[in-house]
Tab-separated table of C-alpha atoms in Angstrom:
chain	number	residue	atom	x	y	z
Q	736	MET	CA	-0.694	0.223	-9.658
Q	737	SER	CA	-1.302	-0.323	-13.308
Q	738	ALA	CA	-3.661	1.590	-15.518
Q	739	VAL	CA	-6.524	-0.664	-16.587
Q	740	ALA	CA	-9.460	-0.277	-18.889
Q	741	PRO	CA	-12.345	1.085	-16.819
Q	742	PRO	CA	-15.439	-1.097	-16.770
Q	743	SER	CA	-18.668	0.203	-18.200
Q	744	PRO	CA	-21.852	0.166	-16.121
Q	745	ALA	CA	-23.599	-3.169	-16.299
Q	746	ALA	CA	-26.656	-3.081	-18.541
Q	747	PRO	CA	-29.571	-5.116	-17.137
Q	748	HIS	CA	-30.319	-6.969	-20.343
Q	749	PHE	CA	-26.680	-8.036	-20.780
Q	750	ALA	CA	-25.824	-8.812	-17.153
Q	751	PRO	CA	-26.624	-11.911	-15.075
Q	752	PRO	CA	-29.582	-11.529	-12.715
Q	753	LEU	CA	-28.989	-8.564	-10.412
Q	754	GLN	CA	-29.605	-10.717	-7.335
Q	755	LYS	CA	-26.496	-12.798	-8.108
Q	756	LEU	CA	-24.410	-9.699	-8.818
Q	757	LEU	CA	-25.572	-7.976	-5.636
Q	758	LEU	CA	-24.434	-10.906	-3.526
Q	759	GLN	CA	-20.985	-10.726	-5.132
Q	760	VAL	CA	-20.827	-6.932	-4.842
Q	761	ALA	CA	-21.855	-7.085	-1.171
Q	762	ASP	CA	-19.051	-9.585	-0.546
Q	763	ALA	CA	-16.632	-7.222	-2.304
Q	764	VAL	CA	-17.770	-4.211	-0.244
Q	765	GLN	CA	-17.494	-6.194	2.979
Q	766	GLY	CA	-14.034	-7.411	1.948
Q	767	VAL	CA	-12.790	-3.920	1.078
Q	768	GLN	CA	-14.059	-2.591	4.401
Q	769	ALA	CA	-12.093	-5.400	6.064
Q	770	GLY	CA	-8.901	-4.344	4.257
Q	771	GLN	CA	-8.826	-6.573	1.154
Q	772	SER	CA	-8.145	-5.141	-2.302
Q	773	LEU	CA	-10.915	-5.245	-4.880
Q	774	ASN	CA	-8.616	-6.962	-7.396
Q	775	ALA	CA	-8.021	-9.849	-4.976
Q	776	LEU	CA	-11.732	-10.135	-4.220
Q	777	LEU	CA	-12.715	-10.115	-7.905
Q	778	ALA	CA	-10.210	-12.883	-8.594
Q	779	ARG	CA	-12.320	-15.136	-6.350
Q	780	CYS	CA	-15.566	-14.207	-8.092
Q	781	PRO	CA	-17.077	-16.787	-10.515
Q	782	ALA	CA	-15.846	-16.002	-14.024
Q	783	GLU	CA	-19.315	-15.567	-15.512
Q	784	LEU	CA	-20.197	-12.963	-12.845
Q	785	ARG	CA	-16.872	-11.103	-12.792
Q	786	PRO	CA	-17.503	-8.410	-15.454
Q	787	GLY	CA	-20.848	-7.373	-13.986
Q	788	THR	CA	-19.526	-7.591	-10.434
Q	789	GLN	CA	-16.564	-5.385	-11.311
Q	790	ALA	CA	-18.739	-2.773	-13.009
Q	791	LEU	CA	-21.226	-2.587	-10.148
Q	792	SER	CA	-18.470	-2.709	-7.494
Q	793	PHE	CA	-16.803	0.297	-9.097
Q	794	HIS	CA	-20.105	2.174	-9.017
Q	795	VAL	CA	-20.854	1.213	-5.418
Q	796	LEU	CA	-17.367	2.097	-4.155
Q	797	ARG	CA	-17.566	5.488	-5.870
Q	798	HIS	CA	-20.807	6.165	-3.969
Q	799	LEU	CA	-20.029	4.282	-0.769
Q	800	GLY	CA	-19.556	7.406	1.354
Q	801	ALA	CA	-22.960	8.730	0.329
Q	802	ALA	CA	-24.550	5.324	0.950
Q	803	GLN	CA	-22.975	5.180	4.417
Q	804	ALA	CA	-24.236	8.674	5.270
Q	805	ALA	CA	-27.755	7.762	4.084
Q	806	ARG	CA	-27.741	4.458	5.992
Q	807	LYS	CA	-26.818	6.304	9.216
Q	808	LEU	CA	-29.893	8.473	8.735
Q	809	LEU	CA	-32.134	5.521	7.954
Q	810	ALA	CA	-30.699	3.036	10.469
Q	811	PRO	CA	-28.393	4.722	13.017
Q	812	LYS	CA	-27.467	1.375	14.538
Q	813	ALA	CA	-25.465	-0.499	11.893
Q	814	PRO	CA	-26.770	-3.987	11.081
Q	815	PRO	CA	-24.376	-6.966	10.960
Q	816	ALA	CA	-21.611	-6.627	8.354
Q	817	LYS	CA	-23.177	-9.085	5.863
Q	818	VAL	CA	-26.465	-7.224	5.960
Q	819	ASP	CA	-24.883	-3.776	5.977
Q	820	SER	CA	-22.736	-4.449	2.910
Q	821	LEU	CA	-25.799	-5.571	0.938
Q	822	LEU	CA	-27.829	-2.581	2.125
Q	823	LEU	CA	-25.023	-0.135	1.277
Q	824	SER	CA	-24.644	-1.693	-2.191
Q	825	ALA	CA	-28.362	-1.255	-2.892
Q	826	LEU	CA	-28.383	2.329	-1.562
Q	827	ALA	CA	-25.432	3.182	-3.810
Q	828	LEU	CA	-27.327	1.803	-6.814
Q	829	LEU	CA	-30.368	3.878	-5.846
Q	830	TRP	CA	-28.321	7.055	-5.439
Q	831	PRO	CA	-29.420	9.604	-8.076
Q	832	VAL	CA	-27.112	9.545	-11.119
Q	833	ALA	CA	-27.556	10.642	-14.728
Q	834	GLU	CA	-27.807	7.121	-16.160
Q	835	PRO	CA	-28.794	4.544	-13.526
Q	836	ALA	CA	-27.833	0.991	-14.370
Q	837	TYR	CA	-31.143	-0.430	-13.094
Q	838	ALA	CA	-34.663	0.787	-12.397
Q	839	ASP	CA	-35.421	1.568	-8.745
Q	840	HIS	CA	-38.006	-1.188	-8.355
Q	841	THR	CA	-35.547	-3.724	-9.796
Q	842	VAL	CA	-32.858	-2.776	-7.277
Q	843	VAL	CA	-35.249	-3.070	-4.336
Q	844	ASP	CA	-36.776	-6.358	-5.510
Q	845	GLN	CA	-33.392	-7.961	-6.236
Q	846	ALA	CA	-31.804	-6.668	-3.026
Q	847	VAL	CA	-34.614	-8.245	-1.006
Q	848	SER	CA	-34.213	-11.493	-2.947
Q	849	ALA	CA	-30.474	-11.396	-2.273
Q	850	ALA	CA	-31.155	-10.812	1.429
Q	851	ARG	CA	-33.349	-13.913	1.533
Q	852	LYS	CA	-30.390	-15.878	0.167
Q	853	ARG	CA	-27.793	-14.260	2.433
Q	854	VAL	CA	-29.540	-13.588	5.784
Q	855	PRO	CA	-33.256	-14.447	5.429
Q	856	ALA	CA	-34.248	-12.639	8.615
Q	857	SER	CA	-32.899	-9.369	7.190
Q	858	ALA	CA	-35.141	-9.293	4.087
Q	859	GLY	CA	-37.939	-7.308	5.730
Q	860	PHE	CA	-35.478	-4.817	7.230
Q	861	ILE	CA	-33.744	-4.209	3.891
Q	862	ASN	CA	-37.086	-3.876	2.096
Q	863	ALA	CA	-38.312	-1.293	4.609
Q	864	VAL	CA	-35.104	0.762	4.556
Q	865	LEU	CA	-34.859	0.855	0.760
Q	866	ARG	CA	-38.519	1.751	0.279
Q	867	ARG	CA	-38.231	4.539	2.816
Q	868	PHE	CA	-35.148	5.816	0.997
Q	869	LEU	CA	-37.114	5.983	-2.250
Q	870	ARG	CA	-40.046	7.768	-0.581
Q	871	GLU	CA	-37.790	10.354	1.057
Q	872	ARG	CA	-34.903	10.271	-1.407
Q	873	GLU	CA	-34.630	13.987	-2.120
Q	874	ALA	CA	-34.527	14.971	1.558
Q	875	LEU	CA	-32.229	12.095	2.519
Q	876	VAL	CA	-29.774	12.865	-0.282
Q	877	GLU	CA	-29.661	16.493	0.775
Q	878	ALA	CA	-29.085	15.526	4.410
Q	879	ALA	CA	-26.410	12.951	3.517
Q	880	ARG	CA	-24.519	15.553	1.492
Q	881	ARG	CA	-24.176	17.715	4.588
Q	882	ASP	CA	-21.808	15.015	5.863
Q	883	PRO	CA	-18.378	15.512	4.134
Q	884	GLN	CA	-18.056	11.772	3.576
Q	885	GLY	CA	-21.519	11.741	1.995
Q	886	ALA	CA	-20.796	14.820	-0.111
Q	887	PHE	CA	-17.410	13.734	-1.479
Q	888	ASN	CA	-17.385	9.922	-1.123
Q	889	HIS	CA	-13.998	9.848	0.581
Q	890	PRO	CA	-13.010	9.236	4.221
Q	891	PRO	CA	-12.856	12.432	6.311
Q	892	TRP	CA	-9.078	12.175	6.872
Q	893	TRP	CA	-8.496	11.986	3.093
Q	894	ILE	CA	-10.648	15.086	2.539
Q	895	ASP	CA	-8.795	16.983	5.264
Q	896	LYS	CA	-5.397	16.037	3.819
Q	897	LEU	CA	-6.359	17.248	0.346
Q	898	LYS	CA	-7.707	20.482	1.813
Q	899	ALA	CA	-4.356	21.092	3.494
Q	900	ASP	CA	-2.259	20.152	0.431
Q	901	TRP	CA	-4.416	21.731	-2.266
Q	902	PRO	CA	-6.654	24.445	-0.750
Q	903	ALA	CA	-7.743	25.740	-4.171
Q	904	GLN	CA	-8.168	22.384	-5.959
Q	905	TRP	CA	-9.261	19.836	-3.348
Q	906	GLN	CA	-12.906	19.716	-4.403
Q	907	ALA	CA	-11.984	19.305	-8.078
Q	908	ILE	CA	-9.597	16.472	-7.207
Q	909	LEU	CA	-12.280	14.669	-5.205
Q	910	ALA	CA	-14.768	15.102	-8.051
Q	911	ALA	CA	-12.233	13.731	-10.550
Q	912	ASN	CA	-11.698	10.687	-8.328
Q	913	ASN	CA	-15.371	9.775	-8.777
Q	914	GLU	CA	-15.308	9.956	-12.568
Q	915	GLN	CA	-15.109	6.985	-14.878
Q	916	PRO	CA	-11.571	7.309	-16.277
Q	917	PRO	CA	-10.773	7.337	-19.968
Q	918	MET	CA	-8.913	4.458	-21.568
Q	919	SER	CA	-5.518	5.723	-22.728
Q	920	LEU	CA	-3.133	3.913	-25.069
Q	921	ARG	CA	0.611	4.090	-25.697
Q	922	VAL	CA	1.645	3.347	-29.276
Q	923	HIS	CA	4.944	1.440	-29.554
Q	924	ALA	CA	7.468	4.134	-30.488
Q	925	GLY	CA	9.426	1.746	-32.696
Q	926	ARG	CA	6.399	0.701	-34.748
Q	927	GLY	CA	4.641	3.872	-35.744
Q	928	THR	CA	3.151	7.169	-34.686
Q	929	ALA	CA	0.071	7.833	-32.651
Q	930	GLU	CA	-1.495	9.475	-35.722
Q	931	ALA	CA	-0.933	6.354	-37.839
Q	932	TYR	CA	-2.389	4.120	-35.139
Q	933	ARG	CA	-5.377	6.416	-34.844
Q	934	GLU	CA	-6.121	5.652	-38.503
Q	935	ARG	CA	-6.016	1.940	-37.694
Q	936	LEU	CA	-8.492	2.535	-34.876
Q	937	ILE	CA	-10.823	4.442	-37.189
Q	938	GLN	CA	-10.723	1.567	-39.681
Q	939	ALA	CA	-11.686	-0.754	-36.797
Q	940	GLY	CA	-14.632	1.495	-35.959
Q	941	LEU	CA	-13.034	3.030	-32.848
Q	942	GLY	CA	-12.734	6.751	-32.159
Q	943	ALA	CA	-9.746	8.294	-30.380
Q	944	ARG	CA	-8.007	11.609	-29.856
Q	945	LEU	CA	-4.315	12.499	-29.860
Q	946	LEU	CA	-2.633	14.172	-26.892
Q	947	GLY	CA	0.221	15.750	-28.852
Q	948	GLU	CA	3.072	17.310	-26.868
Q	949	LEU	CA	1.766	16.099	-23.515
Q	950	ALA	CA	2.434	12.469	-24.512
Q	951	PRO	CA	3.392	12.061	-28.209
Q	952	GLN	CA	2.693	8.307	-28.344
Q	953	ALA	CA	-0.614	8.571	-26.469
Q	954	LEU	CA	-4.210	8.236	-27.605
Q	955	VAL	CA	-7.392	8.461	-25.570
Q	956	LEU	CA	-10.257	6.273	-26.767
Q	957	ASP	CA	-13.721	7.781	-27.048
Q	958	LYS	CA	-15.045	4.684	-25.261
Q	959	PRO	CA	-13.245	1.885	-23.393
Q	960	VAL	CA	-13.066	-1.460	-25.198
Q	961	PRO	CA	-11.584	-4.879	-24.381
Q	962	VAL	CA	-7.914	-4.985	-25.386
Q	963	GLN	CA	-8.678	-7.772	-27.844
Q	964	GLN	CA	-10.456	-5.165	-30.000
Q	965	LEU	CA	-7.323	-3.005	-30.304
Q	966	PRO	CA	-5.549	-3.546	-33.647
Q	967	GLY	CA	-2.140	-5.105	-33.116
Q	968	PHE	CA	-2.431	-5.403	-29.342
Q	969	ALA	CA	-1.419	-9.068	-29.247
Q	970	GLU	CA	1.570	-8.247	-31.478
Q	971	GLY	CA	2.746	-5.472	-29.164
Q	972	ASP	CA	1.894	-2.481	-31.362
Q	973	VAL	CA	0.036	-0.749	-28.541
Q	974	SER	CA	-0.348	-0.898	-24.756
Q	975	VAL	CA	-2.856	0.428	-22.230
Q	976	GLN	CA	-1.257	3.140	-20.100
Q	977	ASP	CA	-2.515	6.404	-18.651
Q	978	ALA	CA	-1.082	9.551	-20.212
Q	979	ALA	CA	0.462	10.663	-16.905
Q	980	ALA	CA	2.314	7.353	-16.575
Q	981	GLN	CA	3.679	7.865	-20.113
Q	982	LEU	CA	5.722	10.837	-18.909
Q	983	ALA	CA	8.133	8.695	-16.865
Q	984	ALA	CA	10.273	7.145	-19.605
Q	985	PRO	CA	10.874	10.311	-21.691
Q	986	LEU	CA	11.585	12.296	-18.517
Q	987	LEU	CA	14.320	9.803	-17.638
Q	988	LEU	CA	15.784	9.324	-21.125
Q	989	ASN	CA	15.471	12.590	-23.034
Q	990	GLU	CA	18.477	14.888	-23.151
Q	991	ARG	CA	17.970	18.185	-21.335
Q	992	PRO	CA	19.990	21.304	-20.494
Q	993	GLY	CA	22.060	20.736	-17.373
Q	994	LEU	CA	22.169	16.947	-17.789
Q	995	PRO	CA	25.202	14.998	-19.062
Q	996	PRO	CA	24.147	12.877	-22.066
Q	997	LEU	CA	23.434	9.190	-21.621
Q	998	PRO	CA	25.799	6.698	-23.288
Q	999	ALA	CA	24.763	5.012	-26.541
Q	1000	ALA	CA	23.702	1.846	-24.697
Q	1001	PRO	CA	22.761	3.050	-21.220
Q	1002	ARG	CA	22.451	0.787	-18.203
Q	1003	LEU	CA	19.023	1.448	-16.694
Q	1004	LEU	CA	17.236	0.355	-13.528
Q	1005	ASP	CA	13.465	0.214	-13.152
Q	1006	ALA	CA	13.455	-0.181	-9.390
Q	1007	CYS	CA	9.780	-1.011	-8.699
Q	1008	SER	CA	8.857	-2.284	-12.118
Q	1009	ALA	CA	5.610	-4.292	-11.873
Q	1010	PRO	CA	3.400	-4.571	-13.843
Q	1011	GLY	CA	5.929	-3.536	-16.509
Q	1012	GLY	CA	4.385	-0.690	-18.493
Q	1013	LYS	CA	7.180	1.753	-17.736
Q	1014	THR	CA	9.868	-0.925	-18.245
Q	1015	ALA	CA	8.463	-1.572	-21.703
Q	1016	HIS	CA	8.291	2.142	-22.495
Q	1017	LEU	CA	11.978	2.555	-21.583
Q	1018	LEU	CA	12.876	-0.217	-24.029
Q	1019	GLU	CA	10.632	1.201	-26.739
Q	1020	LEU	CA	12.475	4.516	-26.545
Q	1021	ARG	CA	15.964	3.008	-26.094
Q	1022	PRO	CA	15.912	-0.569	-27.423
Q	1023	GLU	CA	19.706	-0.760	-27.149
Q	1024	ALA	CA	19.602	-0.155	-23.391
Q	1025	GLU	CA	20.512	-2.743	-20.770
Q	1026	VAL	CA	17.554	-2.723	-18.397
Q	1027	VAL	CA	17.315	-4.294	-14.962
Q	1028	ALA	CA	13.693	-4.613	-13.822
Q	1029	LEU	CA	13.349	-5.084	-10.085
Q	1030	ASP	CA	10.309	-5.748	-7.919
Q	1031	ALA	CA	9.853	-7.016	-4.374
Q	1032	ASP	CA	6.812	-9.121	-5.361
Q	1033	ALA	CA	7.758	-12.190	-7.406
Q	1034	GLU	CA	4.171	-12.736	-8.558
Q	1035	ARG	CA	3.890	-9.156	-9.801
Q	1036	LEU	CA	7.298	-9.501	-11.465
Q	1037	ALA	CA	5.814	-12.312	-13.558
Q	1038	ARG	CA	3.460	-9.706	-15.042
Q	1039	VAL	CA	6.510	-7.707	-16.146
Q	1040	GLN	CA	7.743	-10.766	-18.021
Q	1041	ASP	CA	4.330	-11.208	-19.655
Q	1042	THR	CA	4.349	-7.563	-20.760
Q	1043	LEU	CA	7.867	-7.798	-22.203
Q	1044	GLN	CA	7.054	-11.061	-23.960
Q	1045	ARG	CA	4.020	-9.527	-25.694
Q	1046	LEU	CA	6.162	-6.591	-26.816
Q	1047	GLN	CA	9.078	-8.859	-27.823
Q	1048	GLN	CA	11.478	-7.127	-25.447
Q	1049	ARG	CA	14.147	-8.318	-23.037
Q	1050	ALA	CA	15.271	-7.154	-19.623
Q	1051	THR	CA	16.999	-8.689	-16.612
Q	1052	LEU	CA	14.294	-9.390	-14.025
Q	1053	LYS	CA	15.115	-9.654	-10.327
Q	1054	ALA	CA	12.732	-10.293	-7.426
Q	1055	ALA	CA	14.111	-8.360	-4.463
Q	1056	ASP	CA	13.464	-5.394	-2.200
Q	1057	ALA	CA	15.260	-2.491	-3.865
Q	1058	ARG	CA	16.374	-1.250	-0.446
Q	1059	ASP	CA	18.400	-4.433	0.108
Q	1060	THR	CA	21.071	-3.680	-2.490
Q	1061	ALA	CA	23.312	-6.495	-1.220
Q	1062	ALA	CA	20.663	-8.988	-2.377
Q	1063	TRP	CA	20.458	-7.856	-6.001
Q	1064	TRP	CA	23.061	-5.250	-7.066
Q	1065	ASP	CA	26.222	-6.475	-8.817
Q	1066	GLY	CA	28.147	-3.299	-8.008
Q	1067	GLN	CA	27.987	-1.933	-11.571
Q	1068	ALA	CA	26.550	1.589	-11.376
Q	1069	PHE	CA	23.528	2.644	-13.431
Q	1070	ASP	CA	23.405	5.526	-15.887
Q	1071	ALA	CA	19.773	6.219	-15.023
Q	1072	ILE	CA	17.230	4.949	-12.496
Q	1073	LEU	CA	13.453	5.054	-12.528
Q	1074	LEU	CA	12.009	4.821	-9.028
Q	1075	ASP	CA	8.224	4.560	-9.300
Q	1076	ALA	CA	7.870	4.132	-5.565
Q	1077	PRO	CA	5.126	2.357	-3.597
Q	1078	CYS	CA	2.618	4.983	-2.507
Q	1079	SER	CA	-0.948	5.654	-1.412
Q	1080	ALA	CA	-2.207	5.521	-5.043
Q	1081	SER	CA	-4.199	8.651	-4.196
Q	1082	GLY	CA	-3.745	9.891	-7.775
Q	1083	ILE	CA	-5.353	6.872	-9.433
Q	1084	VAL	CA	-8.451	6.469	-7.253
Q	1085	ARG	CA	-10.764	6.744	-10.244
Q	1086	ARG	CA	-9.178	3.545	-11.618
Q	1087	HIS	CA	-9.019	1.853	-8.214
Q	1088	PRO	CA	-12.024	3.167	-6.255
Q	1089	ASP	CA	-11.367	0.785	-3.359
Q	1090	VAL	CA	-8.090	2.533	-2.475
Q	1091	ARG	CA	-9.732	5.378	-0.564
Q	1092	TRP	CA	-11.514	2.872	1.694
Q	1093	LEU	CA	-8.430	0.668	2.167
Q	1094	ARG	CA	-5.980	3.396	3.182
Q	1095	ARG	CA	-5.707	4.769	6.701
Q	1096	ALA	CA	-4.332	8.162	7.712
Q	1097	ALA	CA	-1.294	6.527	9.349
Q	1098	ASP	CA	-0.403	4.792	6.060
Q	1099	ILE	CA	0.911	7.995	4.485
Q	1100	ALA	CA	3.737	8.456	6.994
Q	1101	GLN	CA	4.621	4.748	6.740
Q	1102	LEU	CA	4.717	4.921	2.936
Q	1103	ALA	CA	6.807	8.096	3.048
Q	1104	GLN	CA	9.324	6.248	5.213
Q	1105	ILE	CA	9.527	3.440	2.629
Q	1106	GLN	CA	9.977	5.990	-0.171
Q	1107	ALA	CA	12.790	7.726	1.692
Q	1108	GLY	CA	14.463	4.364	2.294
Q	1109	LEU	CA	14.309	3.538	-1.404
Q	1110	LEU	CA	15.814	6.882	-2.421
Q	1111	ASP	CA	18.639	6.538	0.096
Q	1112	ALA	CA	19.406	2.938	-0.909
Q	1113	LEU	CA	19.341	3.483	-4.669
Q	1114	TRP	CA	21.291	6.741	-4.825
Q	1115	PRO	CA	24.693	5.003	-4.282
Q	1116	THR	CA	23.965	2.649	-7.220
Q	1117	LEU	CA	23.773	5.639	-9.612
Q	1118	LYS	CA	26.836	6.895	-11.495
Q	1119	ALA	CA	28.130	10.376	-10.869
Q	1120	GLY	CA	26.571	12.410	-13.674
Q	1121	GLY	CA	23.645	9.987	-13.818
Q	1122	ARG	CA	19.976	10.814	-13.375
Q	1123	LEU	CA	17.145	9.413	-11.280
Q	1124	VAL	CA	13.429	9.972	-11.757
Q	1125	TYR	CA	11.407	9.720	-8.569
Q	1126	ALA	CA	7.726	9.091	-9.262
Q	1127	THR	CA	4.575	8.330	-7.302
Q	1128	CYS	CA	0.962	8.007	-8.414
Q	1129	SER	CA	-0.007	10.215	-5.495
Q	1130	VAL	CA	-1.401	13.723	-5.065
Q	1131	PHE	CA	-0.356	13.935	-1.405
Q	1132	LYS	CA	2.596	16.274	-0.949
Q	1133	ALA	CA	4.155	14.053	1.725
Q	1134	GLU	CA	4.792	11.470	-1.018
Q	1135	GLY	CA	5.903	14.017	-3.606
Q	1136	GLN	CA	7.417	17.439	-3.190
Q	1137	ALA	CA	8.021	17.096	0.559
Q	1138	GLN	CA	9.761	13.759	-0.017
Q	1139	VAL	CA	12.116	15.236	-2.606
Q	1140	ASP	CA	12.799	18.361	-0.560
Q	1141	ALA	CA	13.877	16.185	2.377
Q	1142	PHE	CA	16.086	14.038	0.119
Q	1143	LEU	CA	17.857	17.103	-1.276
Q	1144	GLN	CA	18.613	18.166	2.284
Q	1145	ARG	CA	20.132	14.740	3.042
Q	1146	CYS	CA	22.142	14.427	-0.186
Q	1147	PRO	CA	24.298	17.427	-1.127
Q	1148	ASP	CA	25.363	15.703	-4.366
Q	1149	ALA	CA	21.725	15.625	-5.592
Q	1150	GLU	CA	20.337	18.412	-7.761
Q	1151	LEU	CA	16.720	18.854	-8.846
Q	1152	ILE	CA	16.358	19.505	-12.593
Q	1153	PRO	CA	12.968	21.176	-13.221
Q	1154	VAL	CA	11.348	20.198	-16.519
Q	1155	ASP	CA	8.334	22.271	-17.512
Q	1156	GLY	CA	5.204	20.155	-17.953
Q	1157	PHE	CA	6.823	17.039	-16.499
Q	1158	THR	CA	8.092	17.629	-12.973
Q	1159	GLY	CA	6.150	18.405	-9.825
Q	1160	HIS	CA	2.636	17.338	-8.944
Q	1161	LEU	CA	0.273	16.487	-11.792
Q	1162	LEU	CA	-3.319	16.713	-10.606
Q	1163	PRO	CA	-6.183	14.757	-12.193
Q	1164	LEU	CA	-7.469	18.012	-13.711
Q	1165	ALA	CA	-4.090	19.126	-15.069
Q	1166	HIS	CA	-3.554	20.628	-18.535
Q	1167	ASN	CA	-7.036	22.148	-18.591
Q	1168	GLU	CA	-8.285	19.554	-21.032
Q	1169	ALA	CA	-11.100	17.124	-20.460
Q	1170	GLN	CA	-12.712	14.196	-22.124
Q	1171	PRO	CA	-16.244	14.521	-23.510
Q	1172	GLY	CA	-18.524	14.244	-20.504
Q	1173	GLY	CA	-16.071	15.978	-18.201
Q	1174	ALA	CA	-13.561	13.203	-17.381
Q	1175	SER	CA	-10.031	14.494	-16.955
Q	1176	ILE	CA	-7.311	13.108	-19.204
Q	1177	VAL	CA	-4.495	12.412	-16.766
Q	1178	ASP	CA	-4.228	10.568	-13.487
Q	1179	GLY	CA	-2.563	12.232	-10.504
Q	1180	PHE	CA	1.226	11.767	-10.426
Q	1181	PHE	CA	4.381	13.332	-9.020
Q	1182	TYR	CA	7.679	13.446	-10.916
Q	1183	ALA	CA	11.112	14.743	-9.946
Q	1184	LEU	CA	14.266	14.514	-12.081
Q	1185	LEU	CA	17.415	14.336	-9.941
Q	1186	LEU	CA	21.009	14.702	-11.165
Q	1187	LYS	CA	23.890	13.116	-9.257
Q	1188	LYS	CA	26.505	15.825	-9.365
Q	1189	LYS	CA	30.091	14.911	-10.147
Q	1190	ALA	CA	32.660	15.597	-7.444
C-alpha cells in the first residue's frame, strides 16, 4: 500500500451538509464491514463529497470498535446493516475526542435527518439511542472500554496477535494505529538535499523537519497539505513517501561490509512495484541502473508508470505474478532484487484505518504462504553474490522475522546481513521520536537484507 497524505478532520463550515456526508460514510462503513476497501468505496463517492467523506470515514473507522461496543450496550440486538452503519458512524462522531469535528446536537440532528432519507422508520430509533448515549456518555464510554475491541479499536484477534508478538509494546502499537499520521516527503536525490528543499517549503509558508540519518532525503511536514502546494511536485522534485518506506532503496543499493559491490550499471528487479514509490527511489539513487518493475495488477502497474513519468524516469514494466517466472523472466539474472511483498498492511493501519476491519485471522497464514512462494520463486533469478531485500509493511512476526528464518532454513546459499537501524521489525513508535502532538514518525515495516552466497 502506498503512503498517502492523511486527511484532516472535516470542519463544519467548510464541509457539505453533515447529513449528506453521513449517508456516504454509513455506506463506506457498511461496505468495509462487507469486505470492500475504503479506497474502492471512496472512488464511487460523488466528487464534491469525497474529501469530507474520506475525512469522516477515517475518523469513524478509527473509533469503530468503541462505537460497536457502545451500540451493544445501547441496543444488544443489532439493527439492519443500513441502520447499524449509520448509527455506528454517529456514535463514533459523538465519541469523546480532544477536538470534535461537529457539535453533539448537530451530529444527532443530522443523523436523524439522514435516517429519514435512508430508512425512515429507523429515525425514531436512532434519535433515541443517540440521545441516551449523550445522557449517559461517561458511564457508557467507561463500560465500552472494558471490552478490548472498545478500548483499542481493533478486532480481538488482532489484539491477541500483537500481544503474542510484542508483549511489551502491543498497547503502544495499537495507540499509534489510531493516530493521524504525519505527511512525509522524499526529496529527489538527484535534484537537491532535504535541507535545501526545506528552505523552499519555508518560502512557501510550510513548516517541516528533517529526519537526518534515519532517512537523509526525508522531511516531515508540520501539517498535511495537498500535493499541489508542494514546490516542484509536478516537476518531480519531491514525492510523498513515509520515512520507513524510504529505507528500502538505500538498504538494497548501499555498499556494506560482507556484500560484494554492485556493478556500475546494476540490473535491478522491483518485484511487487505498485504504486511505484520504491521503484522511483531506486532510480533516483542509481539513475544508470536497468530496472524491471513487476506487478501482478495491471491497473496498479499503470500507477507506477504515472509515478515514473512525473519523475522523468524509465523502467521496464511487466504485469505478471512474480511467482510465475516463466511468464516474465528472460533468464538474465539480477544483481539485486527488492521484494516488497503483499502483506496484512498491519504496519500502516493509521494510513489505511479500514485494514483492521477487512483482515481476518486466517489471512495472515495465507499471506505468509504467498510471501514464501515469492521468496522461493525469485531467489533463482538472483546472481550469486547478489542481494535481495525482503520487505513487508507489517508488524506481525509471521510476515517478517519468522518468514525470513524459515527461508534461511530452506536455502543454505542465503545469508542474512544485519544492518543496524535498517533490518528487522520497525514499529510505529521506533526511534523514540515523535511528531508534535504525539504522532510517531515511521510506519511499521520489516526489512531483511539477504546475500546469495557464491558456491
